[in-house]
Tab-separated table of C-alpha atoms and ligand atoms in Angstrom:
chain	number	residue	atom	x	y	z
V	1475	MET	CA	149.258	175.849	66.721
V	1476	THR	CA	151.886	173.306	65.635
V	1477	GLU	CA	152.781	170.594	68.138
V	1478	ALA	CA	156.230	170.986	69.675
V	1479	TRP	CA	156.859	167.251	69.552
V	1480	GLY	CA	155.677	164.473	67.294
V	1481	PRO	CA	154.282	161.053	67.954
V	1482	ASP	CA	157.722	159.419	68.175
V	1483	ASP	CA	159.165	161.755	70.800
V	1484	ARG	CA	158.800	161.281	74.527
V	1485	ARG	CA	156.127	158.613	74.140
V	1486	PRO	CA	153.723	158.624	77.049
V	1487	SER	CA	154.137	155.754	79.443
V	1488	GLY	CA	151.393	154.822	81.866
V	1489	PRO	CA	149.037	154.396	83.522
V	1490	VAL	CA	149.568	157.117	86.112
V	1491	ARG	CA	147.408	157.189	89.251
V	1492	VAL	CA	146.922	160.362	91.291
V	1493	ARG	CA	145.145	160.696	94.637
V	1494	VAL	CA	143.860	164.104	95.660
V	1495	PRO	CA	142.210	165.253	98.886
V	1496	ALA	CA	139.160	167.393	99.563
V	1497	LYS	CA	139.545	170.676	101.420
V	1498	ILE	CA	137.747	172.419	104.207
V	1499	ASN	CA	138.252	176.040	105.224
V	1500	LEU	CA	139.200	176.544	108.855
V	1501	HIS	CA	138.733	180.245	108.302
V	1502	LEU	CA	137.000	181.884	105.344
V	1503	GLY	CA	136.988	185.668	105.384
V	1504	VAL	CA	135.179	187.180	102.382
V	1505	GLY	CA	135.929	190.779	101.435
V	1506	ALA	CA	134.631	193.062	98.752
V	1507	LEU	CA	133.497	191.942	95.305
V	1508	ARG	CA	136.311	192.918	92.891
V	1509	PRO	CA	135.819	194.351	89.419
V	1510	ASP	CA	136.985	190.998	87.961
V	1511	GLY	CA	133.968	189.233	89.579
V	1512	PHE	CA	135.973	187.533	92.321
V	1513	HIS	CA	135.697	188.355	96.027
V	1514	GLU	CA	138.837	189.180	97.916
V	1515	LEU	CA	139.450	186.309	100.374
V	1516	THR	CA	141.575	185.488	103.350
V	1517	THR	CA	141.213	181.791	104.024
V	1518	VAL	CA	142.954	178.985	105.836
V	1519	TYR	CA	142.650	175.820	103.755
V	1520	HIS	CA	143.052	172.367	105.328
V	1521	ALA	CA	143.260	169.175	103.234
V	1522	ILE	CA	141.322	166.199	104.642
V	1523	SER	CA	141.251	162.464	104.052
V	1524	LEU	CA	138.385	162.298	101.583
V	1525	PHE	CA	140.008	161.457	98.274
V	1526	ASP	CA	139.265	161.316	94.563
V	1527	GLU	CA	141.551	159.196	92.381
V	1528	LEU	CA	142.378	159.863	88.753
V	1529	ARG	CA	143.979	157.279	86.445
V	1530	ALA	CA	145.588	158.480	83.229
V	1531	SER	CA	146.539	156.040	80.468
V	1532	PRO	CA	147.827	156.601	76.966
V	1533	GLY	CA	145.070	157.162	74.386
V	1534	ASP	CA	144.470	158.371	70.804
V	1535	THR	CA	142.061	161.115	71.878
V	1536	LEU	CA	141.086	162.684	75.215
V	1537	THR	CA	138.357	160.737	77.035
V	1538	LEU	CA	136.972	160.723	80.546
V	1539	THR	CA	134.979	158.034	82.357
V	1540	MET	CA	134.028	157.976	86.029
V	1541	GLU	CA	132.560	156.004	88.889
V	1542	GLY	CA	131.403	156.913	92.388
V	1543	GLU	CA	129.940	160.213	93.673
V	1544	GLY	CA	128.063	162.052	90.960
V	1545	ALA	CA	128.392	159.297	88.303
V	1546	GLY	CA	125.589	159.701	85.763
V	1547	GLU	CA	125.054	163.258	86.950
V	1548	LEU	CA	128.353	165.016	86.277
V	1549	ALA	CA	128.995	165.875	82.602
V	1550	LEU	CA	132.128	164.170	81.244
V	1551	ASP	CA	132.503	166.548	78.317
V	1552	GLU	CA	134.604	169.674	77.747
V	1553	THR	CA	132.909	171.350	80.762
V	1554	ASN	CA	134.379	168.843	83.237
V	1555	LEU	CA	137.283	170.302	85.130
V	1556	VAL	CA	139.384	167.160	84.460
V	1557	ILE	CA	139.102	167.716	80.722
V	1558	ARG	CA	139.611	171.459	81.085
V	1559	ALA	CA	142.777	170.879	83.108
V	1560	ALA	CA	144.147	168.324	80.623
V	1561	ARG	CA	143.490	170.730	77.736
V	1562	ALA	CA	145.055	173.670	79.617
V	1563	LEU	CA	148.223	171.648	80.296
V	1564	ALA	CA	148.377	170.424	76.682
V	1565	ALA	CA	148.097	173.978	75.401
V	1566	HIS	CA	150.655	175.253	77.892
V	1567	THR	CA	153.227	172.583	77.021
V	1568	ARG	CA	152.263	172.275	73.332
V	1569	VAL	CA	151.681	168.566	73.427
V	1570	PRO	CA	148.669	166.769	71.961
V	1571	ALA	CA	145.942	166.251	74.590
V	1572	TYR	CA	145.806	162.481	74.227
V	1573	ALA	CA	144.841	160.435	77.297
V	1574	ARG	CA	142.279	158.049	78.693
V	1575	LEU	CA	141.241	159.428	82.057
V	1576	HIS	CA	139.217	157.585	84.646
V	1577	LEU	CA	137.935	159.294	87.788
V	1578	ARG	CA	136.986	157.465	90.976
V	1579	LYS	CA	135.087	160.094	92.861
V	1580	SER	CA	134.304	160.043	96.549
V	1581	ILE	CA	134.286	163.799	97.220
V	1582	PRO	CA	130.596	164.886	97.125
V	1583	LEU	CA	129.559	167.165	94.256
V	1584	ALA	CA	128.943	170.822	94.941
V	1585	GLY	CA	129.445	170.262	98.636
V	1586	GLY	CA	131.812	173.065	99.545
V	1587	LEU	CA	134.685	170.564	99.595
V	1588	ALA	CA	136.283	171.642	96.286
V	1589	GLY	CA	135.915	168.259	94.571
V	1590	GLY	CA	135.985	169.821	91.110
V	1591	SER	CA	139.158	171.785	91.850
V	1592	ALA	CA	140.663	168.636	93.380
V	1593	ASP	CA	140.006	166.786	90.151
V	1594	ALA	CA	141.573	169.576	88.111
V	1595	ALA	CA	144.676	169.405	90.299
V	1596	ALA	CA	144.788	165.607	89.862
V	1597	ALA	CA	144.460	165.939	86.073
V	1598	LEU	CA	147.305	168.501	85.846
V	1599	LEU	CA	149.615	166.197	87.797
V	1600	ALA	CA	148.545	162.967	86.093
V	1601	CYS	CA	148.808	164.349	82.545
V	1602	ASP	CA	152.120	166.056	83.309
V	1603	ALA	CA	153.511	162.636	84.338
V	1604	LEU	CA	151.853	160.736	81.496
V	1605	TRP	CA	153.066	163.167	78.846
V	1606	GLY	CA	156.525	163.592	80.438
V	1607	THR	CA	156.162	167.351	80.271
V	1608	GLY	CA	157.972	167.946	83.594
V	1609	VAL	CA	156.195	171.143	84.541
V	1610	PRO	CA	157.378	172.357	87.982
V	1611	ARG	CA	154.702	172.246	90.673
V	1612	ASP	CA	154.648	176.006	91.073
V	1613	GLU	CA	153.928	176.401	87.340
V	1614	LEU	CA	151.194	173.711	87.554
V	1615	ALA	CA	149.713	175.702	90.464
V	1616	GLU	CA	149.756	178.901	88.442
V	1617	LEU	CA	148.012	177.127	85.551
V	1618	GLY	CA	145.598	175.567	88.066
V	1619	GLY	CA	144.694	178.990	89.414
V	1620	THR	CA	143.217	179.894	86.018
V	1621	LEU	CA	140.890	176.828	86.305
V	1622	GLY	CA	139.646	177.347	89.867
V	1623	SER	CA	140.641	179.327	92.946
V	1624	ASP	CA	141.211	176.190	95.089
V	1625	VAL	CA	143.365	174.281	92.539
V	1626	PRO	CA	146.762	175.656	93.696
V	1627	PHE	CA	145.950	174.627	97.272
V	1628	LEU	CA	144.911	171.112	96.228
V	1629	LEU	CA	148.299	170.656	94.522
V	1630	HIS	CA	149.937	171.914	97.680
V	1631	GLY	CA	147.865	170.283	100.467
V	1632	GLY	CA	148.466	170.461	104.194
V	1633	THR	CA	147.187	173.627	105.912
V	1634	ALA	CA	147.804	176.871	104.033
V	1635	LEU	CA	146.786	180.504	103.970
V	1636	GLY	CA	145.018	181.528	100.781
V	1637	THR	CA	144.756	185.181	99.697
V	1638	GLY	CA	143.795	187.020	96.514
V	1639	HIS	CA	140.726	185.059	95.431
V	1640	GLY	CA	142.165	182.022	97.243
V	1641	GLU	CA	144.741	181.147	94.573
V	1642	ALA	CA	147.789	182.693	96.308
V	1643	ILE	CA	148.984	180.085	98.771
V	1644	SER	CA	151.463	180.193	101.608
V	1645	PRO	CA	152.005	177.236	103.930
V	1646	VAL	CA	151.028	177.503	107.580
V	1647	LEU	CA	153.843	176.319	109.778
V	1648	ALA	CA	152.159	174.392	112.534
V	1649	ARG	CA	153.401	171.713	114.930
V	1650	PRO	CA	152.742	168.385	113.334
V	1651	SER	CA	149.401	167.257	114.699
V	1652	THR	CA	146.383	165.423	113.337
V	1653	TRP	CA	142.902	166.905	113.630
V	1654	HIS	CA	139.768	164.804	113.500
V	1655	TRP	CA	136.700	165.890	111.551
V	1656	VAL	CA	133.215	164.726	110.709
V	1657	ILE	CA	131.682	165.845	107.416
V	1658	ALA	CA	127.874	165.917	107.223
V	1659	VAL	CA	127.100	165.476	103.516
V	1660	ALA	CA	123.835	167.004	102.329
V	1661	HIS	CA	121.376	165.360	99.925
V	1662	ASP	CA	121.754	168.135	97.340
V	1663	GLY	CA	124.611	170.475	96.449
V	1664	LEU	CA	124.720	174.288	96.526
V	1665	ALA	CA	126.251	176.247	93.626
V	1666	THR	CA	129.148	178.335	94.919
V	1667	PRO	CA	128.259	181.454	92.822
V	1668	ASP	CA	124.711	181.454	94.331
V	1669	VAL	CA	126.166	181.477	97.849
V	1670	TYR	CA	128.475	184.419	97.104
V	1671	ARG	CA	125.551	186.280	95.477
V	1672	GLU	CA	123.449	185.646	98.574
V	1673	LEU	CA	126.205	187.028	100.787
V	1674	ASP	CA	126.363	190.166	98.643
V	1675	ARG	CA	122.558	190.465	98.915
V	1676	LEU	CA	122.641	190.067	102.711
V	1677	ARG	CA	125.424	192.645	102.979
V	1678	GLY	CA	123.456	195.011	100.736
V	1679	ALA	CA	120.551	194.542	103.155
V	1680	GLY	CA	122.676	195.456	106.183
V	1681	LEU	CA	124.748	192.425	107.204
V	1682	ALA	CA	128.019	193.959	108.360
V	1683	PRO	CA	131.047	192.830	106.305
V	1684	THR	CA	133.982	191.534	108.318
V	1685	ALA	CA	137.507	193.007	108.130
V	1686	LEU	CA	139.873	190.843	106.087
V	1687	ASP	CA	142.433	190.560	108.888
V	1688	SER	CA	145.078	187.905	108.940
V	1689	PRO	CA	143.672	185.058	111.096
V	1690	ASP	CA	146.435	185.245	113.730
V	1691	ASP	CA	144.405	183.641	116.534
V	1692	LEU	CA	143.631	180.650	114.320
V	1693	MET	CA	147.299	180.350	113.416
V	1694	SER	CA	148.251	180.331	117.050
V	1695	ALA	CA	145.495	177.767	117.813
V	1696	LEU	CA	146.955	175.518	115.108
V	1697	ARG	CA	150.287	175.575	116.943
V	1698	GLN	CA	148.611	174.104	120.054
V	1699	ARG	CA	147.237	170.596	120.170
V	1700	ASN	CA	143.965	171.478	121.871
V	1701	PRO	CA	140.790	170.968	119.819
V	1702	GLU	CA	138.812	173.247	122.167
V	1703	VAL	CA	141.223	176.093	121.393
V	1704	LEU	CA	141.060	175.414	117.647
V	1705	GLY	CA	137.262	175.030	117.783
V	1706	ASP	CA	136.866	178.591	119.103
V	1707	GLU	CA	138.767	179.995	116.134
V	1708	LEU	CA	136.959	178.272	113.219
V	1709	GLY	CA	134.864	180.682	111.177
V	1710	ASN	CA	133.232	181.121	107.815
V	1711	ASP	CA	131.781	184.329	106.350
V	1712	LEU	CA	129.787	182.301	103.827
V	1713	GLN	CA	127.932	180.468	106.583
V	1714	ALA	CA	125.203	183.172	106.917
V	1715	ALA	CA	124.559	183.000	103.182
V	1716	ALA	CA	124.476	179.200	103.068
V	1717	LEU	CA	122.043	179.187	106.044
V	1718	SER	CA	119.911	181.831	104.342
V	1719	LEU	CA	119.611	179.630	101.214
V	1720	ARG	CA	119.326	176.393	103.222
V	1721	PRO	CA	117.768	177.151	106.618
V	1722	GLU	CA	117.736	173.406	107.421
V	1723	LEU	CA	121.550	173.516	107.789
V	1724	ALA	CA	120.908	175.064	111.207
V	1725	GLU	CA	119.440	171.672	112.201
V	1726	VAL	CA	122.589	169.901	110.992
V	1727	LEU	CA	124.816	172.250	113.061
V	1728	LYS	CA	122.583	171.738	116.087
V	1729	ALA	CA	122.600	167.969	115.666
V	1730	GLY	CA	126.416	167.968	115.512
V	1731	GLN	CA	126.613	169.940	118.771
V	1732	ALA	CA	124.055	167.571	120.338
V	1733	ALA	CA	126.223	164.638	119.202
V	1734	GLY	CA	129.121	166.127	121.206
V	1735	ALA	CA	131.235	167.827	118.495
V	1736	VAL	CA	133.687	170.429	119.761
V	1737	THR	CA	132.232	172.820	117.217
V	1738	GLY	CA	130.721	172.843	113.735
V	1739	ILE	CA	130.677	175.221	110.760
V	1740	VAL	CA	129.454	175.155	107.179
V	1741	SER	CA	132.255	173.985	104.919
V	1742	GLY	CA	133.218	176.657	102.335
V	1743	SER	CA	130.103	177.519	100.345
V	1744	GLY	CA	128.260	174.510	101.832
V	1745	PRO	CA	126.035	172.702	102.131
V	1746	SER	CA	128.420	170.169	103.766
V	1747	CYS	CA	128.919	170.932	107.468
V	1748	VAL	CA	132.191	170.069	109.174
V	1749	PHE	CA	132.571	169.210	112.856
V	1750	LEU	CA	135.729	169.088	114.925
V	1751	ALA	CA	136.213	166.047	117.193
V	1752	THR	CA	138.862	165.375	119.834
V	1753	ASP	CA	140.103	162.023	118.465
V	1754	ALA	CA	139.187	159.251	116.027
V	1755	GLY	CA	136.808	157.504	118.439
V	1756	HIS	CA	135.044	160.768	119.237
V	1757	ALA	CA	134.682	161.475	115.511
V	1758	GLU	CA	132.980	158.061	115.065
V	1759	ARG	CA	130.565	158.880	117.878
V	1760	VAL	CA	129.743	162.336	116.446
V	1761	ALA	CA	129.186	160.726	113.006
V	1762	ALA	CA	126.906	158.117	114.566
V	1763	GLY	CA	124.915	160.855	116.348
V	1764	LEU	CA	124.490	162.833	113.082
V	1765	THR	CA	123.410	159.713	111.238
V	1766	ALA	CA	120.882	158.868	113.967
V	1767	ALA	CA	119.504	162.418	113.847
V	1768	GLY	CA	118.689	161.864	110.158
V	1769	VAL	CA	119.804	165.357	109.200
V	1770	CYS	CA	122.228	164.447	106.411
V	1771	ARG	CA	122.753	162.001	103.525
V	1772	GLU	CA	125.802	160.580	105.308
V	1773	ALA	CA	128.307	161.527	107.969
V	1774	ARG	CA	131.933	160.732	107.127
V	1775	THR	CA	134.942	160.902	109.410
V	1776	ALA	CA	138.202	162.346	108.098
V	1777	ARG	CA	141.632	163.428	109.297
V	1778	GLY	CA	143.734	166.396	108.360
V	1779	PRO	CA	146.066	167.795	107.287
V	1780	MET	CA	146.748	165.563	104.266
V	1781	PRO	CA	149.261	166.084	101.435
V	1782	GLY	CA	147.987	167.592	98.193
V	1783	ALA	CA	147.647	165.723	94.874
V	1784	ARG	CA	150.218	162.895	94.699
V	1785	ILE	CA	151.122	160.174	92.255
V	1786	THR	CA	150.485	156.819	93.943
D	938	ATP	P1	134.088	174.795	95.898
D	938	ATP	O1	134.177	174.344	97.345
D	938	ATP	O2	135.384	174.804	95.160
D	938	ATP	O3	133.286	176.034	95.690
D	938	ATP	P2	132.207	172.661	95.589
D	938	ATP	O4	132.828	171.610	96.435
D	938	ATP	O5	131.019	173.371	96.204
D	938	ATP	O6	133.274	173.691	95.086
D	938	ATP	P3	132.504	171.049	93.271
D	938	ATP	O7	132.152	169.655	93.572
D	938	ATP	O8	133.927	171.433	93.186
D	938	ATP	O9	131.712	172.032	94.256
D	938	ATP	O10	131.789	171.371	91.891
D	938	ATP	C1	131.164	172.537	91.548
D	938	ATP	C2	130.621	172.400	90.124
D	938	ATP	O11	131.697	172.252	89.204
D	938	ATP	C3	129.758	171.144	89.926
D	938	ATP	O12	128.417	171.366	90.231
D	938	ATP	C4	129.966	170.861	88.453
D	938	ATP	O13	129.007	171.558	87.699
D	938	ATP	C5	131.303	171.479	88.086
D	938	ATP	N1	132.336	170.447	87.817
D	938	ATP	C6	133.076	170.340	86.704
D	938	ATP	N2	133.939	169.342	86.792
D	938	ATP	C7	133.769	168.735	87.962
D	938	ATP	C8	134.346	167.639	88.586
D	938	ATP	N3	135.329	166.906	88.039
D	938	ATP	N4	133.908	167.342	89.817
D	938	ATP	C9	132.974	168.081	90.423
D	938	ATP	N5	132.372	169.110	89.856
D	938	ATP	C10	132.747	169.462	88.613
């Protein structure tokens, strides 16, 4: 394909820095497996204050370096979602995919927190700014949805309902309030496809599937400022599958309750567990209790909702 613009047009300026949050699912309803290999979902996404940062500078080729969570472990080649996102945007806008990208990662790998999708969202936004391609956010989200189901939400941020396979986003209108969370990070990740497969296996063996109803009670809980009310409405259909693959997660959930959390659930496909606290001080105490129980690699406090990927 010929490039739509040459080296002298719209020269990239830079560097561009983008900060992107992790997500948790306040509700994750998993329906039937579709013929395209995706499960039908009804989910309520919530962006929290664990961030990755991506810096994009002009370059003669496309390169990626990284530091932080997963450095030395995560491939930095064409399989990395940052590179895949940059290539997808370049193809979409017909510009050469030239950039030096550097990722500072603090979202744990394969933790059910959508770190890879977050990085793809950051790369779309950073390269769009670096290359001056001016793609509207909705179009970036559509492109992002081809890279990962959570990418559109991570461009959007806040709290939002996700349908389809999670890529169709509509914002949840809630009274502005901040929720306090503790994330128990596991020593090793879980591969999302394995967790969905385990859910299908459990359902095949008799686990009753849930109806994919709109989570109205959760929506109404989000409009109140009472963590106890919200706590009662959190739910995750993938939790049974994550617990089946990692029975020790039951100990993490128990330790969080013992540390005084309002409630705790597995985050997305796990193995991170997420606990609701009443305020920042309470979150610190729950995190300290989880750390003392020795059931996780680390316990991090976070707030939500947070904006989606943003240029800083
Ligand atoms: P989700 O909640 O979206 O299912 P997750 O939080 O469980 O995902 P991720 O950290 O998003 O897991 O990564 C899943 C896999 O994606 C990794 O194991 C890795 O092989 C691949 N991957 C590719 N690029 C990245 C990236 N930039 N960051 C993290 N993982 C990446």
